[in-house]
PDB file of C-alpha atoms in Angstrom:
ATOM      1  CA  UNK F 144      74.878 135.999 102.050  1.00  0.00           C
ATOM      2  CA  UNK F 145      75.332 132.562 103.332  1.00  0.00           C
ATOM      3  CA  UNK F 146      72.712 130.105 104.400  1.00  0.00           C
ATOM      4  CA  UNK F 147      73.374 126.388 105.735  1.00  0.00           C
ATOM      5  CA  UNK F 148      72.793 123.474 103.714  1.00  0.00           C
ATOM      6  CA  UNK F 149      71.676 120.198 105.842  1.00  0.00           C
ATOM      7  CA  UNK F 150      74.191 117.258 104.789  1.00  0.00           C
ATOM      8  CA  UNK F 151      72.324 114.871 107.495  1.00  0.00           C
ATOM      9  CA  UNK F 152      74.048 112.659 110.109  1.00  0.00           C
ATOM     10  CA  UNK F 153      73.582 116.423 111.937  1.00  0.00           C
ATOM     11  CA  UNK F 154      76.456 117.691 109.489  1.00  0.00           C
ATOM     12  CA  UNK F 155      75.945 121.464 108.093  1.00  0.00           C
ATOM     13  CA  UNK F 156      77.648 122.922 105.460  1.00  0.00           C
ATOM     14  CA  UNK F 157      77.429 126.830 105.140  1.00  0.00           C
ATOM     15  CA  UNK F 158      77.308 128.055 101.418  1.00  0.00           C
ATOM     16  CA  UNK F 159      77.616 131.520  99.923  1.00  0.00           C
ATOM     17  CA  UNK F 160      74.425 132.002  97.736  1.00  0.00           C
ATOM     18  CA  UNK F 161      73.761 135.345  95.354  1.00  0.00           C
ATOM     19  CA  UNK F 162      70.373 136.100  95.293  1.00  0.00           C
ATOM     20  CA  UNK F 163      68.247 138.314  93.057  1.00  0.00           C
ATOM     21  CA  UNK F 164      65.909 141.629  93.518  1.00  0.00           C
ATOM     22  CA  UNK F 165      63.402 141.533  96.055  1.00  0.00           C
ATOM     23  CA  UNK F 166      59.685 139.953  94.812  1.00  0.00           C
ATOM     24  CA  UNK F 167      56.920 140.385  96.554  1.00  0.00           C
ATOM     25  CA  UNK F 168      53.863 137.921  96.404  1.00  0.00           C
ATOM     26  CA  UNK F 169      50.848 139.972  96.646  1.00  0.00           C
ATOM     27  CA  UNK F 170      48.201 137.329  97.034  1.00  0.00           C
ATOM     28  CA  UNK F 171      49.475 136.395 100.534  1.00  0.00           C
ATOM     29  CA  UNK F 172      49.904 139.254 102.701  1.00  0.00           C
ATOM     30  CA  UNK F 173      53.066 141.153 100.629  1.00  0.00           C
ATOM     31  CA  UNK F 174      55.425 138.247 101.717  1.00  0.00           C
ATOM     32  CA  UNK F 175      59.106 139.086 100.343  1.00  0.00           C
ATOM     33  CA  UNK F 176      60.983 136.584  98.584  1.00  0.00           C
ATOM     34  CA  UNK F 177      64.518 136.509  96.886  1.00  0.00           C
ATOM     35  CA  UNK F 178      65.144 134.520  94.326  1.00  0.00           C
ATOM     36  CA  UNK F 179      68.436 132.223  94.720  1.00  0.00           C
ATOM     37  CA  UNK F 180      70.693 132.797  91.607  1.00  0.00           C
ATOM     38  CA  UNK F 181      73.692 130.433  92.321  1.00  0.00           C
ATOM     39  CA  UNK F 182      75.010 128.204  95.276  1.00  0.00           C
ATOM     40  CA  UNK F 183      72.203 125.896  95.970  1.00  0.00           C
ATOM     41  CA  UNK F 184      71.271 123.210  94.051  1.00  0.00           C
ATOM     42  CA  UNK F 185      67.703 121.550  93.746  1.00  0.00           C
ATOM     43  CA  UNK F 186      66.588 119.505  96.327  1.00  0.00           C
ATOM     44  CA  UNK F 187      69.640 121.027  98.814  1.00  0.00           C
ATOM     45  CA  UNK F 188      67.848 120.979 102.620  1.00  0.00           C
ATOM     46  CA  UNK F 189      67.934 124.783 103.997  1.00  0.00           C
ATOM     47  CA  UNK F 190      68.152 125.768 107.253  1.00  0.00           C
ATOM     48  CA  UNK F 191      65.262 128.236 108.797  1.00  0.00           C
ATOM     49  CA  UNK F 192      65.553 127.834 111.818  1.00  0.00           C
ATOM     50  CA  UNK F 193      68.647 128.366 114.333  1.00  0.00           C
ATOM     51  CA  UNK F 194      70.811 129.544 111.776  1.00  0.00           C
ATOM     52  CA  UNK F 195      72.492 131.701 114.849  1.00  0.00           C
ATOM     53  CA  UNK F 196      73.179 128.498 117.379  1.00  0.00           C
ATOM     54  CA  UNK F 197      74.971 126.580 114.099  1.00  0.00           C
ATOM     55  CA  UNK F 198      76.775 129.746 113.386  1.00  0.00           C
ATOM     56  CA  UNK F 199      77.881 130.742 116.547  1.00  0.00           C
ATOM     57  CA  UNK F 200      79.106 126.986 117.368  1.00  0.00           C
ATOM     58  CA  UNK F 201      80.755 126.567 113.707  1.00  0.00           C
ATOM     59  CA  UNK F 202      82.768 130.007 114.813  1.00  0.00           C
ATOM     60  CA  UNK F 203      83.957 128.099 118.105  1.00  0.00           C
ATOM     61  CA  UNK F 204      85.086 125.394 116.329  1.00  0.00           C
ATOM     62  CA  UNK F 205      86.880 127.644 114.131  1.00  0.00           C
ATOM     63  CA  UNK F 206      88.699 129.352 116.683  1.00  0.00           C
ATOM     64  CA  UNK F 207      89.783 126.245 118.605  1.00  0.00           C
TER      65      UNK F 207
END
């Protein structure tokens, strides 16, 4: 799995993370969570949303 880490200054960095079994919290309406095991570190800023649009543009500047 990788997830992108905001560096600021609009710089992402995309990490590979290991995660750990599925929990559920059954207080709040069986949300699933997965606990991070390595590749973040406290306090690291995660991406939630458009994950895709920094993927897809990080691939194009890949390529070229």
């Amino acid at each position: 799995r990788v997830v992108w880490v905001d560096r600021g200054d609009g710089q992402f960095e995309g990490r590979a993370i290991e995660v750990g079994p599925e929990a559920i919290d059954n207080s709040n309406d069986l949300i699933k969570f997965y606990p991070v095991l390595m590749g973040l570190n406290e306090g690291d800023l995660v991406v939630t949303k458009g994950n895709f649009l920094i993927d897809s543009q990080s691939q194009i500047l890949l390529v070229h």
